[in-house]
mmCIF file of C-alpha atoms and ligand atoms in Angstrom:
data_model
loop_
_atom_site.group_PDB
_atom_site.id
_atom_site.type_symbol
_atom_site.label_atom_id
_atom_site.label_comp_id
_atom_site.label_asym_id
_atom_site.label_seq_id
_atom_site.Cartn_x
_atom_site.Cartn_y
_atom_site.Cartn_z
ATOM 1 C CA UNK B 1 -27.075 4.170 10.123
ATOM 2 C CA UNK B 2 -28.294 6.795 12.940
ATOM 3 C CA UNK B 3 -31.161 5.611 15.126
ATOM 4 C CA UNK B 4 -33.869 7.945 13.012
ATOM 5 C CA UNK B 5 -32.780 5.878 10.206
ATOM 6 C CA UNK B 6 -32.813 2.709 11.679
ATOM 7 C CA UNK B 7 -36.228 3.589 13.598
ATOM 8 C CA UNK B 8 -37.127 4.273 9.773
ATOM 9 C CA UNK B 9 -35.927 1.645 8.288
ATOM 10 C CA UNK B 10 -37.922 -0.998 10.795
ATOM 11 C CA UNK B 11 -41.081 0.941 10.125
ATOM 12 C CA UNK B 12 -40.580 0.272 6.191
ATOM 13 C CA UNK B 13 -40.158 -3.305 7.211
ATOM 14 C CA UNK B 14 -42.956 -3.730 9.012
ATOM 15 C CA UNK B 15 -45.359 -2.021 6.561
ATOM 16 C CA UNK B 16 -43.697 -4.387 3.591
ATOM 17 C CA UNK B 17 -44.178 -7.533 5.980
ATOM 18 C CA UNK B 18 -47.908 -7.030 6.730
ATOM 19 C CA UNK B 19 -48.859 -6.288 2.595
ATOM 20 C CA UNK B 20 -47.055 -9.509 1.981
ATOM 21 C CA UNK B 21 -48.096 -11.602 4.175
ATOM 22 C CA UNK B 22 -51.586 -10.014 3.741
ATOM 23 C CA UNK B 23 -51.094 -10.983 -0.256
ATOM 24 C CA UNK B 24 -49.361 -14.622 0.646
ATOM 25 C CA UNK B 25 -52.579 -15.903 3.518
ATOM 26 C CA UNK B 26 -54.959 -14.403 0.419
ATOM 27 C CA UNK B 27 -53.014 -16.915 -1.766
ATOM 28 C CA UNK B 28 -53.404 -20.218 -2.518
ATOM 29 C CA UNK B 29 -49.293 -20.728 -2.686
ATOM 30 C CA UNK B 30 -48.292 -24.090 -1.358
ATOM 31 C CA UNK B 31 -44.792 -23.519 -0.077
ATOM 32 C CA UNK B 32 -43.854 -24.517 3.538
ATOM 33 C CA UNK B 33 -43.923 -20.484 4.300
ATOM 34 C CA UNK B 34 -47.737 -20.256 3.715
ATOM 35 C CA UNK B 35 -47.677 -23.422 5.960
ATOM 36 C CA UNK B 36 -46.163 -22.511 8.742
ATOM 37 C CA UNK B 37 -46.146 -18.834 8.755
ATOM 38 C CA UNK B 38 -49.651 -18.526 10.984
ATOM 39 C CA UNK B 39 -50.193 -15.186 12.305
ATOM 40 C CA UNK B 40 -49.360 -16.437 16.198
ATOM 41 C CA UNK B 41 -45.651 -16.816 14.413
ATOM 42 C CA UNK B 42 -45.606 -13.716 12.443
ATOM 43 C CA UNK B 43 -46.702 -11.653 15.507
ATOM 44 C CA UNK B 44 -44.364 -13.075 17.642
ATOM 45 C CA UNK B 45 -41.610 -12.730 14.449
ATOM 46 C CA UNK B 46 -42.018 -9.529 12.720
ATOM 47 C CA UNK B 47 -40.325 -7.074 15.104
ATOM 48 C CA UNK B 48 -37.016 -9.472 15.942
ATOM 49 C CA UNK B 49 -33.584 -9.103 14.673
ATOM 50 C CA UNK B 50 -30.611 -10.893 14.597
ATOM 51 C CA UNK B 51 -27.942 -9.268 17.161
ATOM 52 C CA UNK B 52 -25.144 -9.670 14.363
ATOM 53 C CA UNK B 53 -26.303 -8.635 11.143
ATOM 54 C CA UNK B 54 -29.415 -7.449 12.150
ATOM 55 C CA UNK B 55 -31.346 -9.290 9.450
ATOM 56 C CA UNK B 56 -35.437 -8.948 10.154
ATOM 57 C CA UNK B 57 -38.258 -11.541 9.196
ATOM 58 C CA UNK B 58 -38.449 -9.721 5.866
ATOM 59 C CA UNK B 59 -34.776 -10.765 4.908
ATOM 60 C CA UNK B 60 -35.773 -14.476 5.176
ATOM 61 C CA UNK B 61 -39.550 -14.367 3.442
ATOM 62 C CA UNK B 62 -39.369 -12.142 0.474
ATOM 63 C CA UNK B 63 -38.534 -14.760 -2.027
ATOM 64 C CA UNK B 64 -41.511 -16.671 -0.551
ATOM 65 C CA UNK B 65 -43.567 -13.457 -0.394
ATOM 66 C CA UNK B 66 -43.087 -12.307 -4.334
ATOM 67 C CA UNK B 67 -42.846 -16.103 -5.244
ATOM 68 C CA UNK B 68 -45.775 -17.767 -4.563
ATOM 69 C CA UNK B 69 -45.165 -20.739 -6.283
ATOM 70 C CA UNK B 70 -42.112 -21.387 -4.298
ATOM 71 C CA UNK B 71 -41.756 -24.922 -2.842
ATOM 72 C CA UNK B 72 -39.924 -23.918 0.335
ATOM 73 C CA UNK B 73 -40.089 -19.875 0.202
ATOM 74 C CA UNK B 74 -37.689 -18.996 2.905
ATOM 75 C CA UNK B 75 -33.809 -18.441 2.976
ATOM 76 C CA UNK B 76 -31.311 -17.481 5.699
ATOM 77 C CA UNK B 77 -30.142 -14.395 5.736
ATOM 78 C CA UNK B 78 -26.952 -15.096 8.084
ATOM 79 C CA UNK B 79 -26.355 -17.814 10.534
ATOM 80 C CA UNK B 80 -27.971 -16.322 13.447
ATOM 81 C CA UNK B 81 -31.080 -16.486 11.643
ATOM 82 C CA UNK B 82 -32.008 -20.241 12.113
ATOM 83 C CA UNK B 83 -31.954 -19.749 15.686
ATOM 84 C CA UNK B 84 -33.774 -15.806 15.915
ATOM 85 C CA UNK B 85 -36.367 -17.236 13.685
ATOM 86 C CA UNK B 86 -36.251 -20.856 15.023
ATOM 87 C CA UNK B 87 -40.386 -20.766 15.441
ATOM 88 C CA UNK B 88 -40.294 -20.363 11.425
ATOM 89 C CA UNK B 89 -37.410 -22.140 10.353
ATOM 90 C CA UNK B 90 -38.027 -25.399 12.543
ATOM 91 C CA UNK B 91 -41.246 -26.588 10.896
ATOM 92 C CA UNK B 92 -40.451 -25.887 7.897
ATOM 93 C CA UNK B 93 -37.201 -27.490 8.373
ATOM 94 C CA UNK B 94 -38.687 -30.745 10.000
ATOM 95 C CA UNK B 95 -41.025 -31.100 7.099
ATOM 96 C CA UNK B 96 -38.176 -30.338 4.436
ATOM 97 C CA UNK B 97 -35.474 -33.010 5.867
ATOM 98 C CA UNK B 98 -38.551 -35.586 6.338
ATOM 99 C CA UNK B 99 -38.683 -35.538 10.058
ATOM 100 C CA UNK B 100 -35.776 -33.705 11.458
ATOM 101 C CA UNK B 101 -37.121 -32.244 14.916
ATOM 102 C CA UNK B 102 -36.160 -29.222 17.078
ATOM 103 C CA UNK B 103 -34.261 -32.656 19.071
ATOM 104 C CA UNK B 104 -32.493 -33.455 16.618
ATOM 105 C CA UNK B 105 -28.980 -33.080 16.147
ATOM 106 C CA UNK B 106 -26.954 -33.354 12.547
ATOM 107 C CA UNK B 107 -24.220 -35.731 13.467
ATOM 108 C CA UNK B 108 -20.390 -35.506 13.072
ATOM 109 C CA UNK B 109 -18.967 -35.368 9.319
ATOM 110 C CA UNK B 110 -18.315 -38.455 8.233
ATOM 111 C CA UNK B 111 -17.125 -39.341 4.490
ATOM 112 C CA UNK B 112 -17.315 -42.889 5.043
ATOM 113 C CA UNK B 113 -15.634 -46.032 3.433
ATOM 114 C CA UNK B 114 -15.129 -45.045 -0.515
ATOM 115 C CA UNK B 115 -14.300 -48.184 -1.501
ATOM 116 C CA UNK B 116 -17.710 -49.511 -0.886
ATOM 117 C CA UNK B 117 -18.868 -46.612 -3.589
ATOM 118 C CA UNK B 118 -19.213 -48.520 -7.238
ATOM 119 C CA UNK B 119 -19.356 -47.281 -10.946
ATOM 120 C CA UNK B 120 -23.030 -46.756 -10.835
ATOM 121 C CA UNK B 121 -23.216 -47.724 -14.588
ATOM 122 C CA UNK B 122 -19.536 -49.799 -15.831
ATOM 123 C CA UNK B 123 -21.186 -50.122 -19.722
ATOM 124 C CA UNK B 124 -21.974 -47.037 -19.798
ATOM 125 C CA UNK B 125 -25.744 -47.109 -21.179
ATOM 126 C CA UNK B 126 -27.623 -44.905 -18.963
ATOM 127 C CA UNK B 127 -25.226 -42.296 -17.312
ATOM 128 C CA UNK B 128 -24.204 -39.766 -19.170
ATOM 129 C CA UNK B 129 -22.116 -37.700 -16.261
ATOM 130 C CA UNK B 130 -21.965 -38.034 -12.656
ATOM 131 C CA UNK B 131 -21.816 -34.988 -10.071
ATOM 132 C CA UNK B 132 -21.356 -34.393 -6.824
ATOM 133 C CA UNK B 133 -21.436 -30.788 -4.745
ATOM 134 C CA UNK B 134 -21.263 -29.648 -1.373
ATOM 135 C CA UNK B 135 -22.224 -25.925 -0.101
ATOM 136 C CA UNK B 136 -19.642 -23.777 2.538
ATOM 137 C CA UNK B 137 -20.366 -20.781 4.135
ATOM 138 C CA UNK B 138 -17.041 -18.707 5.195
ATOM 139 C CA UNK B 139 -17.401 -17.896 9.232
ATOM 140 C CA UNK B 140 -17.729 -14.436 9.887
ATOM 141 C CA UNK B 141 -19.576 -13.719 6.798
ATOM 142 C CA UNK B 142 -23.333 -13.319 6.725
ATOM 143 C CA UNK B 143 -25.646 -14.456 3.801
ATOM 144 C CA UNK B 144 -26.343 -12.789 0.552
ATOM 145 C CA UNK B 145 -29.588 -10.346 1.873
ATOM 146 C CA UNK B 146 -26.536 -9.103 4.361
ATOM 147 C CA UNK B 147 -23.547 -8.675 2.234
ATOM 148 C CA UNK B 148 -22.313 -5.369 1.165
ATOM 149 C CA UNK B 149 -20.214 -5.430 -1.971
ATOM 150 C CA UNK B 150 -17.068 -5.463 0.184
ATOM 151 C CA UNK B 151 -18.457 -8.752 1.791
ATOM 152 C CA UNK B 152 -18.407 -10.320 -2.437
ATOM 153 C CA UNK B 153 -15.121 -8.663 -2.802
ATOM 154 C CA UNK B 154 -13.522 -9.889 0.440
ATOM 155 C CA UNK B 155 -14.382 -13.231 0.185
ATOM 156 C CA UNK B 156 -13.297 -13.571 -3.840
ATOM 157 C CA UNK B 157 -9.471 -11.999 -2.704
ATOM 158 C CA UNK B 158 -9.359 -14.678 -0.396
ATOM 159 C CA UNK B 159 -10.345 -17.593 -1.929
ATOM 160 C CA UNK B 160 -8.219 -16.701 -4.954
ATOM 161 C CA UNK B 161 -5.704 -16.815 -2.404
ATOM 162 C CA UNK B 162 -6.206 -19.938 -1.472
ATOM 163 C CA UNK B 163 -6.924 -21.327 -5.199
ATOM 164 C CA UNK B 164 -3.252 -20.560 -5.844
ATOM 165 C CA UNK B 165 -1.777 -23.159 -3.380
ATOM 166 C CA UNK B 166 -4.566 -25.879 -5.028
ATOM 167 C CA UNK B 167 -1.842 -28.756 -6.815
ATOM 168 C CA UNK B 168 -1.871 -31.845 -8.584
ATOM 169 C CA UNK B 169 -5.460 -33.052 -9.874
ATOM 170 C CA UNK B 170 -6.572 -29.844 -7.977
ATOM 171 C CA UNK B 171 -4.167 -27.238 -10.128
ATOM 172 C CA UNK B 172 -6.150 -25.176 -12.175
ATOM 173 C CA UNK B 173 -7.404 -21.295 -13.088
ATOM 174 C CA UNK B 174 -10.093 -18.921 -11.499
ATOM 175 C CA UNK B 175 -12.854 -16.869 -14.149
ATOM 176 C CA UNK B 176 -14.401 -14.251 -12.368
ATOM 177 C CA UNK B 177 -17.352 -13.339 -14.290
ATOM 178 C CA UNK B 178 -16.155 -9.643 -14.388
ATOM 179 C CA UNK B 179 -13.597 -11.318 -16.892
ATOM 180 C CA UNK B 180 -15.309 -13.198 -18.821
ATOM 181 C CA UNK B 181 -17.441 -12.396 -22.210
ATOM 182 C CA UNK B 182 -21.080 -13.607 -22.467
ATOM 183 C CA UNK B 183 -20.104 -15.959 -24.967
ATOM 184 C CA UNK B 184 -17.643 -17.841 -23.074
ATOM 185 C CA UNK B 185 -20.215 -17.522 -19.892
ATOM 186 C CA UNK B 186 -23.294 -19.110 -21.591
ATOM 187 C CA UNK B 187 -20.767 -21.949 -23.136
ATOM 188 C CA UNK B 188 -19.623 -23.044 -19.099
ATOM 189 C CA UNK B 189 -23.454 -22.744 -18.215
ATOM 190 C CA UNK B 190 -24.413 -24.737 -21.620
ATOM 191 C CA UNK B 191 -21.627 -27.509 -20.405
ATOM 192 C CA UNK B 192 -22.878 -27.784 -16.675
ATOM 193 C CA UNK B 193 -19.888 -26.230 -15.926
ATOM 194 C CA UNK B 194 -20.947 -22.256 -14.420
ATOM 195 C CA UNK B 195 -23.811 -21.512 -12.512
ATOM 196 C CA UNK B 196 -26.983 -20.534 -14.017
ATOM 197 C CA UNK B 197 -28.004 -16.507 -14.124
ATOM 198 C CA UNK B 198 -31.209 -14.630 -12.744
ATOM 199 C CA UNK B 199 -32.682 -17.222 -11.201
ATOM 200 C CA UNK B 200 -36.209 -15.088 -9.741
ATOM 201 C CA UNK B 201 -36.517 -17.088 -6.354
ATOM 202 C CA UNK B 202 -32.357 -16.076 -5.519
ATOM 203 C CA UNK B 203 -33.302 -12.234 -7.109
ATOM 204 C CA UNK B 204 -36.119 -11.918 -4.922
ATOM 205 C CA UNK B 205 -33.921 -13.172 -2.053
ATOM 206 C CA UNK B 206 -31.587 -10.217 -2.398
ATOM 207 C CA UNK B 207 -28.919 -12.835 -3.308
ATOM 208 C CA UNK B 208 -27.876 -10.889 -6.783
ATOM 209 C CA UNK B 209 -27.054 -7.396 -5.562
ATOM 210 C CA UNK B 210 -23.883 -5.663 -6.887
ATOM 211 C CA UNK B 211 -23.761 -8.745 -9.385
ATOM 212 C CA UNK B 212 -21.377 -10.009 -11.503
ATOM 213 C CA UNK B 213 -19.243 -8.182 -8.685
ATOM 214 C CA UNK B 214 -17.172 -11.349 -6.405
ATOM 215 C CA UNK B 215 -18.773 -13.945 -8.675
ATOM 216 C CA UNK B 216 -16.633 -16.561 -10.613
ATOM 217 C CA UNK B 217 -15.673 -20.011 -11.516
ATOM 218 C CA UNK B 218 -12.148 -21.810 -10.215
ATOM 219 C CA UNK B 219 -12.134 -24.886 -12.859
ATOM 220 C CA UNK B 220 -9.064 -27.715 -12.899
ATOM 221 C CA UNK B 221 -7.490 -28.277 -16.088
ATOM 222 C CA UNK B 222 -9.742 -31.247 -16.594
ATOM 223 C CA UNK B 223 -12.798 -29.448 -15.504
ATOM 224 C CA UNK B 224 -13.362 -32.258 -13.390
ATOM 225 C CA UNK B 225 -13.086 -29.799 -10.190
ATOM 226 C CA UNK B 226 -14.931 -26.359 -9.729
ATOM 227 C CA UNK B 227 -15.446 -24.235 -7.086
ATOM 228 C CA UNK B 228 -18.414 -21.435 -7.550
ATOM 229 C CA UNK B 229 -17.713 -18.443 -5.742
ATOM 230 C CA UNK B 230 -20.570 -16.055 -4.207
ATOM 231 C CA UNK B 231 -23.278 -17.570 -6.440
ATOM 232 C CA UNK B 232 -26.450 -18.652 -3.788
ATOM 233 C CA UNK B 233 -23.671 -19.955 -1.240
ATOM 234 C CA UNK B 234 -20.114 -18.677 -0.637
ATOM 235 C CA UNK B 235 -19.093 -21.564 -2.244
ATOM 236 C CA UNK B 236 -20.168 -24.686 -3.928
ATOM 237 C CA UNK B 237 -17.076 -27.289 -4.421
ATOM 238 C CA UNK B 238 -17.756 -29.364 -7.297
ATOM 239 C CA UNK B 239 -16.339 -32.765 -8.466
ATOM 240 C CA UNK B 240 -17.850 -33.798 -11.914
ATOM 241 C CA UNK B 241 -16.780 -36.510 -15.190
ATOM 242 C CA UNK B 242 -18.492 -38.483 -17.425
ATOM 243 C CA UNK B 243 -19.541 -42.112 -16.686
ATOM 244 C CA UNK B 244 -20.871 -43.298 -13.670
ATOM 245 C CA UNK B 245 -17.726 -43.705 -11.404
ATOM 246 C CA UNK B 246 -19.180 -41.843 -8.083
ATOM 247 C CA UNK B 247 -16.011 -42.920 -5.707
ATOM 248 C CA UNK B 248 -13.905 -41.533 -7.499
ATOM 249 C CA UNK B 249 -15.691 -38.407 -8.098
ATOM 250 C CA UNK B 250 -16.790 -38.098 -4.447
ATOM 251 C CA UNK B 251 -13.002 -38.584 -3.631
ATOM 252 C CA UNK B 252 -11.702 -35.553 -6.132
ATOM 253 C CA UNK B 253 -14.939 -33.277 -3.668
ATOM 254 C CA UNK B 254 -13.597 -34.550 -0.226
ATOM 255 C CA UNK B 255 -9.615 -33.956 -1.069
ATOM 256 C CA UNK B 256 -10.892 -30.084 -2.455
ATOM 257 C CA UNK B 257 -12.416 -29.168 1.024
ATOM 258 C CA UNK B 258 -10.101 -30.539 2.821
ATOM 259 C CA UNK B 259 -7.486 -28.392 1.204
ATOM 260 C CA UNK B 260 -10.026 -25.298 1.254
ATOM 261 C CA UNK B 261 -10.313 -26.048 5.068
ATOM 262 C CA UNK B 262 -6.590 -25.599 5.702
ATOM 263 C CA UNK B 263 -7.140 -21.978 4.933
ATOM 264 C CA UNK B 264 -10.869 -20.738 6.202
ATOM 265 C CA UNK B 265 -13.213 -21.737 8.542
ATOM 266 C CA UNK B 266 -16.385 -22.870 7.504
ATOM 267 C CA UNK B 267 -19.766 -21.701 9.405
ATOM 268 C CA UNK B 268 -21.084 -24.933 11.164
ATOM 269 C CA UNK B 269 -23.645 -25.463 14.037
ATOM 270 C CA UNK B 270 -24.180 -28.953 16.257
ATOM 271 C CA UNK B 271 -27.655 -28.820 15.570
ATOM 272 C CA UNK B 272 -27.867 -28.164 11.887
ATOM 273 C CA UNK B 273 -23.996 -29.165 10.537
ATOM 274 C CA UNK B 274 -22.813 -27.221 7.596
ATOM 275 C CA UNK B 275 -24.652 -24.166 7.543
ATOM 276 C CA UNK B 276 -26.003 -22.408 3.967
ATOM 277 C CA UNK B 277 -28.389 -19.781 2.497
ATOM 278 C CA UNK B 278 -30.951 -21.856 2.162
ATOM 279 C CA UNK B 279 -32.266 -24.398 4.735
ATOM 280 C CA UNK B 280 -32.482 -27.320 1.997
ATOM 281 C CA UNK B 281 -28.924 -27.646 1.653
ATOM 282 C CA UNK B 282 -28.305 -27.625 5.555
ATOM 283 C CA UNK B 283 -26.057 -30.653 7.628
ATOM 284 C CA UNK B 284 -24.059 -32.380 4.360
ATOM 285 C CA UNK B 285 -24.776 -29.923 2.408
ATOM 286 C CA UNK B 286 -24.146 -32.541 -0.415
ATOM 287 C CA UNK B 287 -25.912 -33.221 -3.874
ATOM 288 C CA UNK B 288 -24.714 -36.178 -5.896
ATOM 289 C CA UNK B 289 -26.588 -36.367 -9.294
ATOM 290 C CA UNK B 290 -26.700 -38.504 -12.395
ATOM 291 C CA UNK B 291 -27.310 -37.126 -15.562
ATOM 292 C CA UNK B 292 -29.332 -40.345 -17.047
ATOM 293 C CA UNK B 293 -31.297 -41.513 -19.860
ATOM 294 C CA UNK B 294 -34.131 -44.069 -18.761
ATOM 295 C CA UNK B 295 -36.115 -43.828 -22.137
ATOM 296 C CA UNK B 296 -38.653 -46.362 -21.202
ATOM 297 C CA UNK B 297 -39.147 -45.496 -16.809
ATOM 298 C CA UNK B 298 -38.957 -41.635 -17.770
ATOM 299 C CA UNK B 299 -41.823 -42.576 -20.676
ATOM 300 C CA UNK B 300 -44.172 -42.302 -17.374
ATOM 301 C CA UNK B 301 -42.336 -39.495 -15.479
ATOM 302 C CA UNK B 302 -45.122 -40.060 -12.669
ATOM 303 C CA UNK B 303 -43.768 -43.375 -12.277
ATOM 304 C CA UNK B 304 -39.959 -42.040 -12.451
ATOM 305 C CA UNK B 305 -41.455 -39.547 -9.815
ATOM 306 C CA UNK B 306 -42.735 -42.145 -7.215
ATOM 307 C CA UNK B 307 -39.361 -44.169 -7.851
ATOM 308 C CA UNK B 308 -37.322 -41.528 -6.886
ATOM 309 C CA UNK B 309 -39.478 -40.572 -3.901
ATOM 310 C CA UNK B 310 -39.208 -44.170 -2.979
ATOM 311 C CA UNK B 311 -35.801 -43.816 -2.304
ATOM 312 C CA UNK B 312 -35.473 -40.256 -1.301
ATOM 313 C CA UNK B 313 -34.298 -39.324 -4.687
ATOM 314 C CA UNK B 314 -34.802 -36.098 -6.678
ATOM 315 C CA UNK B 315 -35.837 -35.463 -10.378
ATOM 316 C CA UNK B 316 -34.909 -32.075 -11.959
ATOM 317 C CA UNK B 317 -34.240 -31.191 -15.683
ATOM 318 C CA UNK B 318 -31.195 -31.293 -17.707
ATOM 319 C CA UNK B 319 -29.687 -28.020 -16.774
ATOM 320 C CA UNK B 320 -31.022 -28.419 -12.839
ATOM 321 C CA UNK B 321 -33.031 -26.945 -10.509
ATOM 322 C CA UNK B 322 -36.295 -25.271 -12.008
ATOM 323 C CA UNK B 323 -35.556 -26.665 -15.549
ATOM 324 C CA UNK B 324 -37.263 -29.465 -17.725
ATOM 325 C CA UNK B 325 -35.606 -32.268 -19.104
ATOM 326 C CA UNK B 326 -33.578 -32.152 -22.720
ATOM 327 C CA UNK B 327 -33.876 -34.933 -25.196
ATOM 328 C CA UNK B 328 -34.461 -37.440 -22.109
ATOM 329 C CA UNK B 329 -31.581 -36.662 -19.933
ATOM 330 C CA UNK B 330 -32.407 -36.478 -16.133
ATOM 331 C CA UNK B 331 -30.648 -34.771 -13.351
ATOM 332 C CA UNK B 332 -31.361 -37.862 -10.801
ATOM 333 C CA UNK B 333 -29.739 -36.636 -6.958
ATOM 334 C CA UNK B 334 -30.050 -37.410 -3.167
ATOM 335 C CA UNK B 335 -32.844 -35.321 -1.974
ATOM 336 C CA UNK B 336 -31.831 -35.487 2.049
ATOM 337 C CA UNK B 337 -28.946 -33.950 2.898
ATOM 338 C CA UNK B 338 -29.826 -33.385 6.813
ATOM 339 C CA UNK B 339 -29.940 -35.730 9.992
ATOM 340 C CA UNK B 340 -27.250 -38.369 7.931
ATOM 341 C CA UNK B 341 -23.848 -38.509 7.312
ATOM 342 C CA UNK B 342 -21.978 -37.307 3.996
ATOM 343 C CA UNK B 343 -21.433 -41.438 3.085
ATOM 344 C CA UNK B 344 -25.228 -41.860 3.951
ATOM 345 C CA UNK B 345 -26.357 -39.153 1.568
ATOM 346 C CA UNK B 346 -24.093 -40.962 -1.159
ATOM 347 C CA UNK B 347 -25.227 -44.118 -0.870
ATOM 348 C CA UNK B 348 -29.035 -42.937 -0.538
ATOM 349 C CA UNK B 349 -28.166 -41.557 -3.907
ATOM 350 C CA UNK B 350 -25.970 -44.430 -4.992
ATOM 351 C CA UNK B 351 -28.661 -47.179 -3.616
ATOM 352 C CA UNK B 352 -31.522 -45.075 -6.069
ATOM 353 C CA UNK B 353 -29.807 -45.015 -9.499
ATOM 354 C CA UNK B 354 -28.631 -48.572 -8.824
ATOM 355 C CA UNK B 355 -32.310 -49.590 -8.479
ATOM 356 C CA UNK B 356 -33.409 -46.912 -11.074
ATOM 357 C CA UNK B 357 -31.069 -48.648 -13.695
ATOM 358 C CA UNK B 358 -32.549 -52.428 -12.652
ATOM 359 C CA UNK B 359 -36.088 -51.318 -13.276
ATOM 360 C CA UNK B 360 -34.875 -49.889 -16.578
ATOM 361 C CA UNK B 361 -33.323 -52.809 -17.856
ATOM 362 C CA UNK B 362 -36.163 -54.856 -16.365
ATOM 363 C CA UNK B 363 -38.709 -53.155 -18.366
HETATM 364 P P1 ADP F 1 -26.904 -27.062 -7.910
HETATM 365 O O1 ADP F 1 -26.673 -28.495 -8.064
HETATM 366 O O2 ADP F 1 -25.747 -26.371 -6.975
HETATM 367 O O3 ADP F 1 -28.003 -27.592 -6.406
HETATM 368 P P2 ADP F 1 -28.467 -27.044 -9.967
HETATM 369 O O4 ADP F 1 -29.184 -28.066 -10.111
HETATM 370 O O5 ADP F 1 -28.838 -25.799 -10.384
HETATM 371 O O6 ADP F 1 -27.408 -26.385 -9.066
HETATM 372 O O7 ADP F 1 -27.295 -27.684 -11.199
HETATM 373 C C1 ADP F 1 -26.394 -27.005 -11.341
HETATM 374 C C2 ADP F 1 -25.193 -27.189 -12.977
HETATM 375 O O8 ADP F 1 -25.192 -28.867 -12.512
HETATM 376 C C3 ADP F 1 -26.657 -27.906 -14.035
HETATM 377 O O9 ADP F 1 -26.077 -27.013 -15.061
HETATM 378 C C4 ADP F 1 -26.472 -28.747 -14.225
HETATM 379 O O10 ADP F 1 -27.262 -29.312 -14.988
HETATM 380 C C5 ADP F 1 -25.274 -29.692 -13.599
HETATM 381 N N1 ADP F 1 -25.483 -30.750 -13.349
HETATM 382 C C6 ADP F 1 -26.008 -31.342 -12.266
HETATM 383 N N2 ADP F 1 -25.757 -32.879 -12.397
HETATM 384 C C7 ADP F 1 -25.082 -32.884 -13.208
HETATM 385 C C8 ADP F 1 -24.530 -34.534 -13.597
HETATM 386 N N3 ADP F 1 -24.368 -35.599 -13.269
HETATM 387 N N4 ADP F 1 -23.671 -34.456 -14.716
HETATM 388 C C9 ADP F 1 -23.811 -33.023 -15.499
HETATM 389 N N5 ADP F 1 -24.052 -31.714 -15.218
HETATM 390 C C10 ADP F 1 -24.788 -31.577 -13.736
HETATM 391 N N1 DAR F 2 -36.937 -21.506 -5.333
HETATM 392 C C1 DAR F 2 -36.813 -21.938 -3.547
HETATM 393 C C2 DAR F 2 -35.416 -22.687 -3.992
HETATM 394 C C3 DAR F 2 -35.091 -24.216 -3.094
HETATM 395 C C4 DAR F 2 -34.253 -25.068 -3.113
HETATM 396 N N2 DAR F 2 -33.034 -24.434 -4.234
HETATM 397 C C5 DAR F 2 -32.586 -23.761 -4.054
HETATM 398 N N3 DAR F 2 -31.744 -23.310 -2.721
HETATM 399 N N4 DAR F 2 -31.646 -23.880 -4.870
HETATM 400 C C6 DAR F 2 -38.125 -22.398 -3.605
HETATM 401 O O1 DAR F 2 -38.738 -22.146 -2.213
HETATM 402 O O2 DAR F 2 -39.014 -23.150 -4.267
#
């Protein structure tokens, strides 16, 4: 880009930002973006750019500006954005991650003692299936808004080579979206293996450009170990199976992470742990979830939400984020990912789910 083009780009960004900020401040949005993007912070950040990938404040806030119903409303366009735009990211991170202040640092990785993780529902009364996932960003690459089509293709090719080396229980095949029929894609989404398409928050965050180039899913033979390539994050590493055997599912995900990190470096910071596109996933990036039916407890949704809140759990619909429950199946998972170890996140989910089952049994 020539100097004149850069200048013109920044003038356009500045105009777009001013228009969007005016709309946000006049709205009744409840997002953390609205709460913390004060005029003072806006003025301080609106001209800033990250040194390597030249991302702007607009790249960070465009989704929350277009979707006033966002919960958070902000994403990091590249790893440097978390420090360059810290006056905005820090209070949002502190709020979402329940008091993770700028003085806090994420603990070192600790998978913990897997023998202390149990089968959450040995009689299979309530839990249909259990899933544990983490996100990883590949060092040297920006995040979605700053990624070129070549970036998506490079990451996919890099991962396809790594997938060739996965063996034993992890052995499987990679399916690029570009070589998948719509019918196959919809079936895999309906079966909860593949990521959904067309999320308006991700679209507005410029996370769906060049779609479906560079996007796909790796699956082992039993579909109990999956890797999403270039959806919201560069990688989502997933282990799942019917029932509540949390320890075994967690072990499989760990094995997958260890196999991949032999071949590629992940973006990580001392302060935030593993870096991700969305600040809600920073740190451990782990979401351990149960697909669970608790008809008595969920007959009063507010009561279910209150129990979940008490145990730092999040309630999602049957098809995950931004969906409703179908046939009484809820996706209940740990909410905390930052400021605690991988083991503590799993333990928090385990303790919360066991408590929910105990309450359902007692009603
Ligand atoms: P993420 O978990 O990556 O944050 P979503 O909330 O969109 O993303 O969930 C992704 C997919 O995983 C959805 O199809 C959802 O139904 C599925 N899922 C989540 N938890 C479970 C579970 N315990 N068993 C089966 N599928 C699950
Ligand atoms: N809709 C966005 C996403 C928040 C967290 N979910 C992610 N990262 N998939 C919001 O601001 O509500």
